[in-house]
Every structure is written in structure tokens, then in C-alpha cells.
Amino acid sequence: MTTRLADIAAHAGVSEATVSRVLNGKQGVSAATRQAVLTALDVLGYERPARLRQQRAGLIGLIIPELSNPIFPAFAEAIESALARHGYMSVLCSQAPGGVAEDDYIEMLLERGVAGIIFVNGLHANVHSDRARYVRLLEQALPIVLVNGYRDDIDAPFVSNDDAASLEAAVGHLAAMGHRRIGLAIGQEQYVPTRRKTEGFRRGMAAHTGLADVDDLVVNTLYTVEGGQAAAQRLLDQGCTAICCGNDIMALGAIRAARARGLRVPQDVSVVGFDDSPLTAYLDPPLTTIRQSVREMSLAAVDMLLQEIGGTRAHRAELLYRPELVVRNSTAPAPVTVPAQAASTQR
């Protein structure tokens, strides 16, 4: 064993003690050093210990929602690129409605011996979902990282956008331009991001417009174009001159609803999106939106996963990334009077 450790240590450029820690799954070894030791093990023809064999392929599972929302392919691209730089290949699993379920994807990834899994806006973001699937993975010592949708009952690293601060910033921007009747078109209430965005909207309205009771200005629907359009119709009925949306896709629906009434965006109705998805700058009008720090969040998620793979316990408190308000042409000063068609609907 001494000769074996010495050979491996010499090839990897580390000490024999470090080789021993890696082979025994001990903490305190960086992901890069650990990978160097495993590579030396393979090159020299030594058999990996059983606990390390599943990581030979360097596969990482990446489970994301449907690809129809451009923000999720953006996350996938950033995460895949970061993993590749560290010698890992990602196995992309997208969850189209009616398609393969997250639990089925997990089983398929385990069968393929992945070294870890990154979940982006997965079932963990649903407050009603069972955390047992994640507990089981942790009990099997499989490293996981969860992006967006923090749950304090899952003992894993979390990376999130600061959704509450995002909506506070959006409301502050609109209020500064004279809007007081501001609505929120948002997705289903059971999702953590939805609740946080709604909380931020309420705080922003209280701070910037003095409105403490805004229940009639919050419409929960689906995170789709159709959902945004349906929500915007109700908010326009309430006399809103500005609408904050849960994502950029919903914002497209809100603009469609306004134009269906003969209203102009932004002269009659201002619209704010969320995510800063690719192409939002090229819409008509270019969309004012909240930019998630996709690249920074993805790098953090990969870094924490590699720490876990390397035997070092990653930071457990949620990493919150501050968003950026990107002002374009879909927002403007509030109209002097409520748009006629919206006002007539209220009577």
C-alpha cells in the first residue's frame, strides 16, 4: 500500500496523506485536488474503492423545468459550461408538462452513477412537495445543490435570487414615475419564488405608495403567456396603470392584454418583466425587467457541488444574489388619467 500511495501521490503532485484522505472519502480536500488523485488512480491502473467508482464517468445530473422559458436554458448553459471546465459532463433533464417526472429523472440519474445533482426550480420550490426525495439522496451521501425555492427543512446548499428585493425594486421604479395603482401578475401561490415576490411587492407598495392592503392588486395564475394575459386583464379592470410580472413570459401576455384593449405600452400601461431572458431587449417595446444573476448563481452552484463531491461540506445558509433592475422602454411616467377602457370596466 505504501508503494501504491507513493506512486499515486507522485503522479498527482500531492502528499501520501492527501491520497489517503481522498481514497477514504475524508473531508478537507479541494475538488481539484481530489480529481487529480482520482485521475492518477485511473492512469496508473489502480482499482478505485467502491464508493468512488460511480464517479469515474464524471457525470452530473442537471434537472430543470421546461425549456420553453428562456431563463432555464440560460441556467443550463452556464452550469454545463462551468462543469465542463472542471472535467465533468452534465446530463440535462428537462421537465416538460406531462413528461418525465422529477422522481423518475432522479432514478435514471442514479442508475447512471452520477456524482451529484443540481436542481433548478425543482419540486423543492413547491412548499407542498415532499422533501423525502432529497433526504434520501443526502442519506445516500449523494451531493446535491438546489437553485431557487429555499426550504429550511432540506439540509443542502441553496443558491437563490433575492425575489423579494426584486419586486421591491420594480415597484420603487414605477412609483418614482408616478404610478400608484400597480398590479402584480404572478404564478401559483404554492411556489417559494411566488411567495417571496408577492412579499416584496407588498413591502414595495407599502413603502412607495402607502398602500398596505393590495390583495385586489395581486393575481395568481400560471407562469405562461396566457397566464400573464389573463392576470393583466383583471388588473386593467382594477384600473392599474402599471403591471409587474412574475417572469418575462407573463410580461408578453400582459402587453398582449393591454394592446387587445387598444392601450399603448408604455404610454397608457407600463409593464415590468422578471428574469431578463435572452431577446427581451429586442421586443416591441424592449422590456424593462429584473435581471437574475444567472452566471454568478450557476458558478456558485457548481462550486458548492464540487466542494461536496470533494468531501468538504459546503455552506448551508442560503446564498442570496441581489438582482438588477434593467430599465428599457416598456415603462414610462404614469398617464395623467386612468386609461378610458380600464376605467369604464370598473363602472
mmCIF file of C-alpha atoms in Angstrom:
data_model
loop_
_atom_site.group_PDB
_atom_site.id
_atom_site.type_symbol
_atom_site.label_atom_id
_atom_site.label_comp_id
_atom_site.label_asym_id
_atom_site.label_seq_id
_atom_site.Cartn_x
_atom_site.Cartn_y
_atom_site.Cartn_z
ATOM 1 C CA MET A 1 0.000 0.000 0.000
ATOM 2 C CA THR A 2 2.933 2.363 0.754
ATOM 3 C CA THR A 3 4.286 1.951 -2.782
ATOM 4 C CA ARG A 4 0.795 2.399 -4.178
ATOM 5 C CA LEU A 5 0.213 5.616 -2.237
ATOM 6 C CA ALA A 6 3.635 6.904 -3.179
ATOM 7 C CA ASP A 7 3.036 6.242 -6.874
ATOM 8 C CA ILE A 8 -0.338 7.942 -6.837
ATOM 9 C CA ALA A 9 0.937 10.878 -4.790
ATOM 10 C CA ALA A 10 3.879 11.415 -7.147
ATOM 11 C CA HIS A 11 1.692 11.294 -10.232
ATOM 12 C CA ALA A 12 -0.909 13.688 -8.753
ATOM 13 C CA GLY A 13 1.687 16.009 -7.209
ATOM 14 C CA VAL A 14 0.268 15.727 -3.700
ATOM 15 C CA SER A 15 1.236 14.112 -0.413
ATOM 16 C CA GLU A 16 0.533 10.494 0.506
ATOM 17 C CA ALA A 17 -1.669 11.778 3.318
ATOM 18 C CA THR A 18 -3.816 13.630 0.794
ATOM 19 C CA VAL A 19 -4.133 10.496 -1.333
ATOM 20 C CA SER A 20 -5.231 8.589 1.749
ATOM 21 C CA ARG A 21 -7.874 11.202 2.571
ATOM 22 C CA VAL A 22 -9.301 11.031 -0.945
ATOM 23 C CA LEU A 23 -9.392 7.218 -1.028
ATOM 24 C CA ASN A 24 -11.106 7.122 2.347
ATOM 25 C CA GLY A 25 -13.636 9.831 1.493
ATOM 26 C CA LYS A 26 -12.394 12.245 4.145
ATOM 27 C CA GLN A 27 -13.158 15.956 4.136
ATOM 28 C CA GLY A 28 -10.659 18.765 3.734
ATOM 29 C CA VAL A 29 -9.579 18.100 0.139
ATOM 30 C CA SER A 30 -10.429 20.535 -2.650
ATOM 31 C CA ALA A 31 -12.410 19.341 -5.675
ATOM 32 C CA ALA A 32 -9.432 19.975 -7.980
ATOM 33 C CA THR A 33 -7.011 18.014 -5.790
ATOM 34 C CA ARG A 34 -9.459 15.193 -5.378
ATOM 35 C CA GLN A 35 -9.951 14.978 -9.146
ATOM 36 C CA ALA A 36 -6.167 14.913 -9.660
ATOM 37 C CA VAL A 37 -5.841 11.964 -7.288
ATOM 38 C CA LEU A 38 -8.685 10.069 -8.975
ATOM 39 C CA THR A 39 -7.174 10.734 -12.399
ATOM 40 C CA ALA A 40 -3.791 9.412 -11.188
ATOM 41 C CA LEU A 41 -5.553 6.344 -9.831
ATOM 42 C CA ASP A 42 -7.097 5.655 -13.242
ATOM 43 C CA VAL A 43 -3.947 6.399 -15.249
ATOM 44 C CA LEU A 44 -1.807 4.082 -13.107
ATOM 45 C CA GLY A 45 -4.340 1.295 -13.446
ATOM 46 C CA TYR A 46 -5.376 1.023 -9.801
ATOM 47 C CA GLU A 47 -8.917 -0.010 -8.936
ATOM 48 C CA ARG A 48 -10.973 2.713 -7.355
ATOM 49 C CA PRO A 49 -12.568 1.995 -3.962
ATOM 50 C CA ALA A 50 -16.223 1.002 -4.374
ATOM 51 C CA ARG A 51 -17.501 4.326 -3.039
ATOM 52 C CA LEU A 52 -15.618 6.174 -5.788
ATOM 53 C CA ARG A 53 -16.390 4.009 -8.772
ATOM 54 C CA GLN A 54 -19.683 5.699 -9.586
ATOM 55 C CA GLN A 55 -17.794 8.948 -10.132
ATOM 56 C CA ARG A 56 -15.429 7.562 -12.769
ATOM 57 C CA ALA A 57 -17.525 8.971 -15.620
ATOM 58 C CA GLY A 58 -17.625 12.444 -14.052
ATOM 59 C CA LEU A 59 -21.353 12.789 -14.717
ATOM 60 C CA ILE A 60 -23.512 15.433 -13.015
ATOM 61 C CA GLY A 61 -27.288 15.445 -13.229
ATOM 62 C CA LEU A 62 -28.944 18.784 -14.063
ATOM 63 C CA ILE A 63 -32.712 18.873 -13.571
ATOM 64 C CA ILE A 64 -34.506 21.992 -14.814
ATOM 65 C CA PRO A 65 -38.108 22.929 -15.688
ATOM 66 C CA GLU A 66 -39.375 23.160 -19.243
ATOM 67 C CA LEU A 67 -37.139 24.709 -21.893
ATOM 68 C CA SER A 68 -39.889 26.987 -23.250
ATOM 69 C CA ASN A 69 -38.961 29.673 -20.725
ATOM 70 C CA PRO A 70 -35.628 31.093 -21.965
ATOM 71 C CA ILE A 71 -34.267 31.631 -18.446
ATOM 72 C CA PHE A 72 -33.915 27.884 -17.866
ATOM 73 C CA PRO A 73 -31.788 27.171 -20.956
ATOM 74 C CA ALA A 74 -29.658 30.123 -19.798
ATOM 75 C CA PHE A 75 -29.101 28.400 -16.440
ATOM 76 C CA ALA A 76 -28.403 25.090 -18.190
ATOM 77 C CA GLU A 77 -25.807 26.648 -20.486
ATOM 78 C CA ALA A 78 -23.996 28.420 -17.632
ATOM 79 C CA ILE A 79 -23.977 25.335 -15.386
ATOM 80 C CA GLU A 80 -22.903 22.970 -18.171
ATOM 81 C CA SER A 81 -20.045 25.282 -19.148
ATOM 82 C CA ALA A 82 -18.819 25.587 -15.544
ATOM 83 C CA LEU A 83 -18.948 21.820 -15.022
ATOM 84 C CA ALA A 84 -17.062 21.164 -18.252
ATOM 85 C CA ARG A 85 -14.213 23.416 -17.114
ATOM 86 C CA HIS A 86 -13.804 21.094 -14.124
ATOM 87 C CA GLY A 87 -13.868 17.931 -16.220
ATOM 88 C CA TYR A 88 -17.494 16.968 -15.590
ATOM 89 C CA MET A 89 -20.230 16.292 -18.109
ATOM 90 C CA SER A 90 -23.816 17.240 -17.294
ATOM 91 C CA VAL A 91 -26.837 15.065 -18.005
ATOM 92 C CA LEU A 92 -29.639 17.521 -18.797
ATOM 93 C CA CYS A 93 -33.132 16.562 -17.683
ATOM 94 C CA SER A 94 -35.937 18.978 -18.600
ATOM 95 C CA GLN A 95 -39.442 18.624 -17.241
ATOM 96 C CA ALA A 96 -41.995 19.386 -19.920
ATOM 97 C CA PRO A 97 -45.635 19.328 -18.718
ATOM 98 C CA GLY A 98 -46.878 15.760 -18.908
ATOM 99 C CA GLY A 99 -43.352 14.463 -19.494
ATOM 100 C CA VAL A 100 -40.902 12.617 -17.271
ATOM 101 C CA ALA A 101 -41.347 13.428 -13.577
ATOM 102 C CA GLU A 102 -38.526 14.641 -11.345
ATOM 103 C CA ASP A 103 -38.522 11.430 -9.290
ATOM 104 C CA ASP A 104 -38.160 9.352 -12.468
ATOM 105 C CA TYR A 105 -35.261 11.516 -13.602
ATOM 106 C CA ILE A 106 -33.595 11.040 -10.208
ATOM 107 C CA GLU A 107 -33.818 7.254 -10.549
ATOM 108 C CA MET A 108 -32.381 7.343 -14.065
ATOM 109 C CA LEU A 109 -29.502 9.541 -12.928
ATOM 110 C CA LEU A 110 -28.735 7.245 -10.005
ATOM 111 C CA GLU A 111 -28.670 4.262 -12.359
ATOM 112 C CA ARG A 112 -26.066 6.077 -14.435
ATOM 113 C CA GLY A 113 -23.878 6.677 -11.408
ATOM 114 C CA VAL A 114 -23.849 10.462 -11.378
ATOM 115 C CA ALA A 115 -21.503 12.130 -8.912
ATOM 116 C CA GLY A 116 -24.105 14.728 -7.923
ATOM 117 C CA ILE A 117 -27.274 16.548 -8.998
ATOM 118 C CA ILE A 118 -28.133 20.236 -9.395
ATOM 119 C CA PHE A 119 -31.846 21.072 -9.215
ATOM 120 C CA VAL A 120 -33.021 24.368 -10.739
ATOM 121 C CA ASN A 121 -36.527 25.429 -9.650
ATOM 122 C CA GLY A 122 -37.393 21.798 -8.955
ATOM 123 C CA LEU A 123 -40.070 20.292 -6.729
ATOM 124 C CA HIS A 124 -38.178 21.676 -3.739
ATOM 125 C CA ALA A 125 -39.618 25.091 -4.720
ATOM 126 C CA ASN A 126 -43.147 23.805 -4.086
ATOM 127 C CA VAL A 127 -43.955 24.207 -0.380
ATOM 128 C CA HIS A 128 -46.422 21.305 -0.589
ATOM 129 C CA SER A 129 -43.941 18.827 -2.074
ATOM 130 C CA ASP A 130 -42.457 16.000 -0.050
ATOM 131 C CA ARG A 131 -38.839 16.635 0.954
ATOM 132 C CA ALA A 132 -38.233 12.880 1.320
ATOM 133 C CA ARG A 133 -36.759 12.563 -2.197
ATOM 134 C CA TYR A 134 -33.961 14.968 -1.252
ATOM 135 C CA VAL A 135 -33.452 13.480 2.208
ATOM 136 C CA ARG A 136 -32.977 10.075 0.594
ATOM 137 C CA LEU A 137 -30.271 11.428 -1.702
ATOM 138 C CA LEU A 138 -28.497 13.087 1.213
ATOM 139 C CA GLU A 139 -28.677 9.878 3.239
ATOM 140 C CA GLN A 140 -27.000 8.108 0.316
ATOM 141 C CA ALA A 141 -24.246 10.758 0.535
ATOM 142 C CA LEU A 142 -25.012 11.990 -2.975
ATOM 143 C CA PRO A 143 -24.054 15.673 -3.246
ATOM 144 C CA ILE A 144 -26.930 17.932 -4.346
ATOM 145 C CA VAL A 145 -27.389 21.687 -4.768
ATOM 146 C CA LEU A 146 -30.742 23.414 -5.135
ATOM 147 C CA VAL A 147 -31.259 26.644 -7.080
ATOM 148 C CA ASN A 148 -34.205 28.942 -6.222
ATOM 149 C CA GLY A 149 -37.006 27.858 -3.890
ATOM 150 C CA TYR A 150 -35.297 27.731 -0.476
ATOM 151 C CA ARG A 151 -36.541 25.176 2.070
ATOM 152 C CA ASP A 152 -35.143 25.198 5.610
ATOM 153 C CA ASP A 153 -36.158 21.547 6.060
ATOM 154 C CA ILE A 154 -33.657 20.305 3.438
ATOM 155 C CA ASP A 155 -30.056 20.132 4.664
ATOM 156 C CA ALA A 156 -28.384 21.028 1.377
ATOM 157 C CA PRO A 157 -26.673 24.032 -0.247
ATOM 158 C CA PHE A 158 -29.086 26.580 -1.751
ATOM 159 C CA VAL A 159 -28.491 29.371 -4.262
ATOM 160 C CA SER A 160 -31.314 31.846 -4.884
ATOM 161 C CA ASN A 161 -32.197 35.124 -6.475
ATOM 162 C CA ASP A 162 -33.455 37.688 -3.937
ATOM 163 C CA ASP A 163 -37.028 37.638 -5.224
ATOM 164 C CA ALA A 164 -38.415 39.942 -2.541
ATOM 165 C CA ALA A 165 -35.820 42.624 -3.257
ATOM 166 C CA SER A 166 -36.538 42.213 -6.972
ATOM 167 C CA LEU A 167 -40.180 43.200 -6.672
ATOM 168 C CA GLU A 168 -39.428 45.986 -4.218
ATOM 169 C CA ALA A 169 -37.087 47.453 -6.833
ATOM 170 C CA ALA A 170 -39.703 47.085 -9.586
ATOM 171 C CA VAL A 171 -42.384 48.816 -7.519
ATOM 172 C CA GLY A 172 -39.943 51.554 -6.496
ATOM 173 C CA HIS A 173 -39.104 52.203 -10.162
ATOM 174 C CA LEU A 174 -42.773 52.504 -11.133
ATOM 175 C CA ALA A 175 -43.729 54.587 -8.099
ATOM 176 C CA ALA A 176 -40.902 57.021 -8.871
ATOM 177 C CA MET A 177 -42.603 57.658 -12.226
ATOM 178 C CA GLY A 178 -45.906 58.496 -10.562
ATOM 179 C CA HIS A 179 -47.676 55.132 -10.705
ATOM 180 C CA ARG A 180 -49.820 54.365 -7.675
ATOM 181 C CA ARG A 181 -52.202 51.723 -8.976
ATOM 182 C CA ILE A 182 -49.647 48.985 -9.618
ATOM 183 C CA GLY A 183 -50.628 45.348 -10.103
ATOM 184 C CA LEU A 184 -48.785 42.046 -9.763
ATOM 185 C CA ALA A 185 -49.316 39.218 -12.269
ATOM 186 C CA ILE A 186 -47.729 36.200 -10.629
ATOM 187 C CA GLY A 187 -47.745 32.402 -10.767
ATOM 188 C CA GLN A 188 -49.115 29.758 -8.437
ATOM 189 C CA GLU A 189 -49.097 30.585 -4.740
ATOM 190 C CA GLN A 190 -47.545 27.269 -3.623
ATOM 191 C CA TYR A 191 -44.116 28.130 -5.024
ATOM 192 C CA VAL A 192 -41.469 29.741 -2.831
ATOM 193 C CA PRO A 193 -40.417 32.268 -5.517
ATOM 194 C CA THR A 194 -44.077 33.295 -5.919
ATOM 195 C CA ARG A 195 -44.455 33.900 -2.198
ATOM 196 C CA ARG A 196 -41.234 35.856 -1.994
ATOM 197 C CA LYS A 197 -42.064 38.012 -4.995
ATOM 198 C CA THR A 198 -45.505 38.712 -3.548
ATOM 199 C CA GLU A 199 -43.972 39.634 -0.203
ATOM 200 C CA GLY A 200 -41.569 42.037 -1.932
ATOM 201 C CA PHE A 201 -44.429 43.554 -3.935
ATOM 202 C CA ARG A 202 -46.454 44.156 -0.763
ATOM 203 C CA ARG A 203 -43.480 45.731 1.001
ATOM 204 C CA GLY A 204 -42.726 47.899 -2.011
ATOM 205 C CA MET A 205 -46.302 49.099 -2.291
ATOM 206 C CA ALA A 206 -46.464 49.975 1.402
ATOM 207 C CA ALA A 207 -43.143 51.814 1.267
ATOM 208 C CA HIS A 208 -43.542 53.654 -2.045
ATOM 209 C CA THR A 209 -47.299 54.185 -2.462
ATOM 210 C CA GLY A 210 -48.613 53.943 1.094
ATOM 211 C CA LEU A 211 -50.988 51.121 0.139
ATOM 212 C CA ALA A 212 -50.965 48.432 2.828
ATOM 213 C CA ASP A 213 -53.930 46.415 1.520
ATOM 214 C CA VAL A 214 -53.131 45.304 -2.027
ATOM 215 C CA ASP A 215 -54.992 41.991 -2.174
ATOM 216 C CA ASP A 216 -57.039 43.157 -5.158
ATOM 217 C CA LEU A 217 -53.828 44.085 -6.990
ATOM 218 C CA VAL A 218 -52.288 40.590 -6.811
ATOM 219 C CA VAL A 219 -53.476 37.981 -9.320
ATOM 220 C CA ASN A 220 -52.172 34.421 -9.104
ATOM 221 C CA THR A 221 -52.288 32.470 -12.339
ATOM 222 C CA LEU A 222 -49.825 30.441 -14.450
ATOM 223 C CA TYR A 223 -46.242 31.370 -15.389
ATOM 224 C CA THR A 224 -47.181 31.443 -19.083
ATOM 225 C CA VAL A 225 -48.068 33.976 -21.773
ATOM 226 C CA GLU A 226 -51.713 33.037 -21.356
ATOM 227 C CA GLY A 227 -51.448 33.352 -17.592
ATOM 228 C CA GLY A 228 -49.929 36.807 -17.894
ATOM 229 C CA GLN A 229 -52.636 37.897 -20.292
ATOM 230 C CA ALA A 230 -55.449 36.650 -18.041
ATOM 231 C CA ALA A 231 -53.930 38.297 -14.967
ATOM 232 C CA ALA A 232 -53.365 41.582 -16.797
ATOM 233 C CA GLN A 233 -56.989 41.677 -17.930
ATOM 234 C CA ARG A 234 -58.123 41.542 -14.304
ATOM 235 C CA LEU A 235 -55.570 44.130 -13.223
ATOM 236 C CA LEU A 236 -56.571 46.509 -16.006
ATOM 237 C CA ASP A 237 -60.159 46.085 -14.820
ATOM 238 C CA GLN A 238 -58.892 47.312 -11.439
ATOM 239 C CA GLY A 239 -57.553 50.480 -13.066
ATOM 240 C CA CYS A 240 -53.865 49.602 -12.902
ATOM 241 C CA THR A 241 -51.540 51.854 -14.872
ATOM 242 C CA ALA A 242 -48.563 49.543 -14.324
ATOM 243 C CA ILE A 243 -48.119 45.776 -14.013
ATOM 244 C CA CYS A 244 -45.230 43.805 -12.505
ATOM 245 C CA CYS A 245 -44.959 40.263 -13.819
ATOM 246 C CA GLY A 246 -43.568 37.057 -12.342
ATOM 247 C CA ASN A 247 -41.419 36.384 -15.411
ATOM 248 C CA ASP A 248 -40.750 37.766 -18.870
ATOM 249 C CA ILE A 249 -43.131 35.281 -20.468
ATOM 250 C CA MET A 250 -46.020 36.628 -18.391
ATOM 251 C CA ALA A 251 -44.975 40.160 -19.341
ATOM 252 C CA LEU A 252 -45.527 39.263 -23.000
ATOM 253 C CA GLY A 253 -49.055 38.213 -22.070
ATOM 254 C CA ALA A 254 -49.622 41.459 -20.164
ATOM 255 C CA ILE A 255 -48.571 43.510 -23.199
ATOM 256 C CA ARG A 256 -50.902 41.422 -25.359
ATOM 257 C CA ALA A 257 -53.804 42.108 -22.966
ATOM 258 C CA ALA A 258 -53.153 45.849 -22.995
ATOM 259 C CA ARG A 259 -52.991 46.024 -26.778
ATOM 260 C CA ALA A 260 -56.174 43.970 -27.094
ATOM 261 C CA ARG A 261 -57.917 46.892 -25.347
ATOM 262 C CA GLY A 262 -56.357 49.456 -27.584
ATOM 263 C CA LEU A 263 -53.928 50.578 -24.863
ATOM 264 C CA ARG A 264 -50.351 51.551 -25.614
ATOM 265 C CA VAL A 265 -47.300 50.237 -23.790
ATOM 266 C CA PRO A 266 -45.809 52.194 -22.096
ATOM 267 C CA GLN A 267 -47.814 55.395 -22.737
ATOM 268 C CA ASP A 268 -51.021 54.024 -21.185
ATOM 269 C CA VAL A 269 -49.756 50.981 -19.262
ATOM 270 C CA SER A 270 -46.231 50.224 -18.043
ATOM 271 C CA VAL A 271 -45.068 46.590 -17.841
ATOM 272 C CA VAL A 272 -42.117 45.135 -15.897
ATOM 273 C CA GLY A 273 -40.885 41.597 -16.512
ATOM 274 C CA PHE A 274 -38.675 39.312 -14.465
ATOM 275 C CA ASP A 275 -35.525 37.335 -15.429
ATOM 276 C CA ASP A 276 -34.071 39.423 -18.284
ATOM 277 C CA SER A 277 -34.354 36.438 -20.596
ATOM 278 C CA PRO A 278 -32.450 36.494 -23.883
ATOM 279 C CA LEU A 279 -34.195 38.617 -26.531
ATOM 280 C CA THR A 280 -36.114 40.819 -24.036
ATOM 281 C CA ALA A 281 -34.049 43.762 -25.235
ATOM 282 C CA TYR A 282 -35.361 43.155 -28.769
ATOM 283 C CA LEU A 283 -39.091 43.026 -28.020
ATOM 284 C CA ASP A 284 -41.510 45.775 -29.037
ATOM 285 C CA PRO A 285 -41.119 47.680 -26.848
ATOM 286 C CA PRO A 286 -37.832 46.479 -25.282
ATOM 287 C CA LEU A 287 -38.810 45.118 -21.881
ATOM 288 C CA THR A 288 -37.954 46.678 -18.538
ATOM 289 C CA THR A 289 -37.201 43.690 -16.342
ATOM 290 C CA ILE A 290 -35.421 42.292 -13.305
ATOM 291 C CA ARG A 291 -32.166 40.535 -14.185
ATOM 292 C CA GLN A 292 -31.289 37.362 -12.306
ATOM 293 C CA SER A 293 -27.565 36.823 -11.812
ATOM 294 C CA VAL A 294 -27.662 33.608 -13.839
ATOM 295 C CA ARG A 295 -23.926 33.271 -14.424
ATOM 296 C CA GLU A 296 -22.942 34.073 -10.838
ATOM 297 C CA MET A 297 -25.627 31.806 -9.377
ATOM 298 C CA SER A 298 -24.618 28.969 -11.701
ATOM 299 C CA LEU A 299 -20.934 29.277 -10.815
ATOM 300 C CA ALA A 300 -21.792 29.260 -7.115
ATOM 301 C CA ALA A 301 -23.983 26.163 -7.513
ATOM 302 C CA VAL A 302 -21.236 24.291 -9.366
ATOM 303 C CA ASP A 303 -18.584 25.372 -6.861
ATOM 304 C CA MET A 304 -20.647 24.146 -3.902
ATOM 305 C CA LEU A 305 -21.429 20.852 -5.622
ATOM 306 C CA LEU A 306 -17.728 20.256 -6.316
ATOM 307 C CA GLN A 307 -16.936 21.036 -2.674
ATOM 308 C CA GLU A 308 -19.425 18.372 -1.621
ATOM 309 C CA ILE A 309 -18.025 15.878 -4.141
ATOM 310 C CA GLY A 310 -14.551 16.601 -2.806
ATOM 311 C CA GLY A 311 -15.611 15.758 0.729
ATOM 312 C CA THR A 312 -15.868 19.336 2.032
ATOM 313 C CA ARG A 313 -19.209 20.345 3.489
ATOM 314 C CA ALA A 314 -20.444 23.350 1.528
ATOM 315 C CA HIS A 315 -22.075 26.421 3.035
ATOM 316 C CA ARG A 316 -25.579 25.556 4.238
ATOM 317 C CA ALA A 317 -27.122 29.020 4.701
ATOM 318 C CA GLU A 318 -28.918 30.200 1.554
ATOM 319 C CA LEU A 319 -26.777 32.249 -0.824
ATOM 320 C CA LEU A 320 -28.966 35.159 -1.957
ATOM 321 C CA TYR A 321 -27.968 37.060 -5.078
ATOM 322 C CA ARG A 322 -29.035 40.673 -5.448
ATOM 323 C CA PRO A 323 -30.948 41.304 -8.693
ATOM 324 C CA GLU A 324 -30.520 44.199 -11.106
ATOM 325 C CA LEU A 325 -33.331 46.374 -12.471
ATOM 326 C CA VAL A 326 -32.810 46.799 -16.222
ATOM 327 C CA VAL A 327 -34.781 49.805 -17.445
ATOM 328 C CA ARG A 328 -35.848 49.768 -21.086
ATOM 329 C CA ASN A 329 -38.852 51.141 -22.994
ATOM 330 C CA SER A 330 -41.823 49.238 -21.557
ATOM 331 C CA THR A 331 -42.114 51.634 -18.597
ATOM 332 C CA ALA A 332 -42.886 55.348 -18.615
ATOM 333 C CA PRO A 333 -44.414 58.026 -16.348
ATOM 334 C CA ALA A 334 -47.968 57.313 -15.250
ATOM 335 C CA PRO A 335 -50.688 58.686 -17.552
ATOM 336 C CA VAL A 336 -52.499 61.771 -16.307
ATOM 337 C CA THR A 337 -55.787 59.854 -16.231
ATOM 338 C CA VAL A 338 -56.626 56.171 -15.976
ATOM 339 C CA PRO A 339 -56.933 54.689 -19.499
ATOM 340 C CA ALA A 340 -60.519 55.044 -20.624
ATOM 341 C CA GLN A 341 -61.188 51.395 -21.362
ATOM 342 C CA ALA A 342 -59.864 50.313 -17.963
ATOM 343 C CA ALA A 343 -61.846 52.993 -16.148
ATOM 344 C CA SER A 344 -65.077 52.138 -17.978
ATOM 345 C CA THR A 345 -64.727 48.499 -16.989
ATOM 346 C CA GLN A 346 -64.789 49.450 -13.307
ATOM 347 C CA ARG A 347 -68.171 51.176 -13.568
#
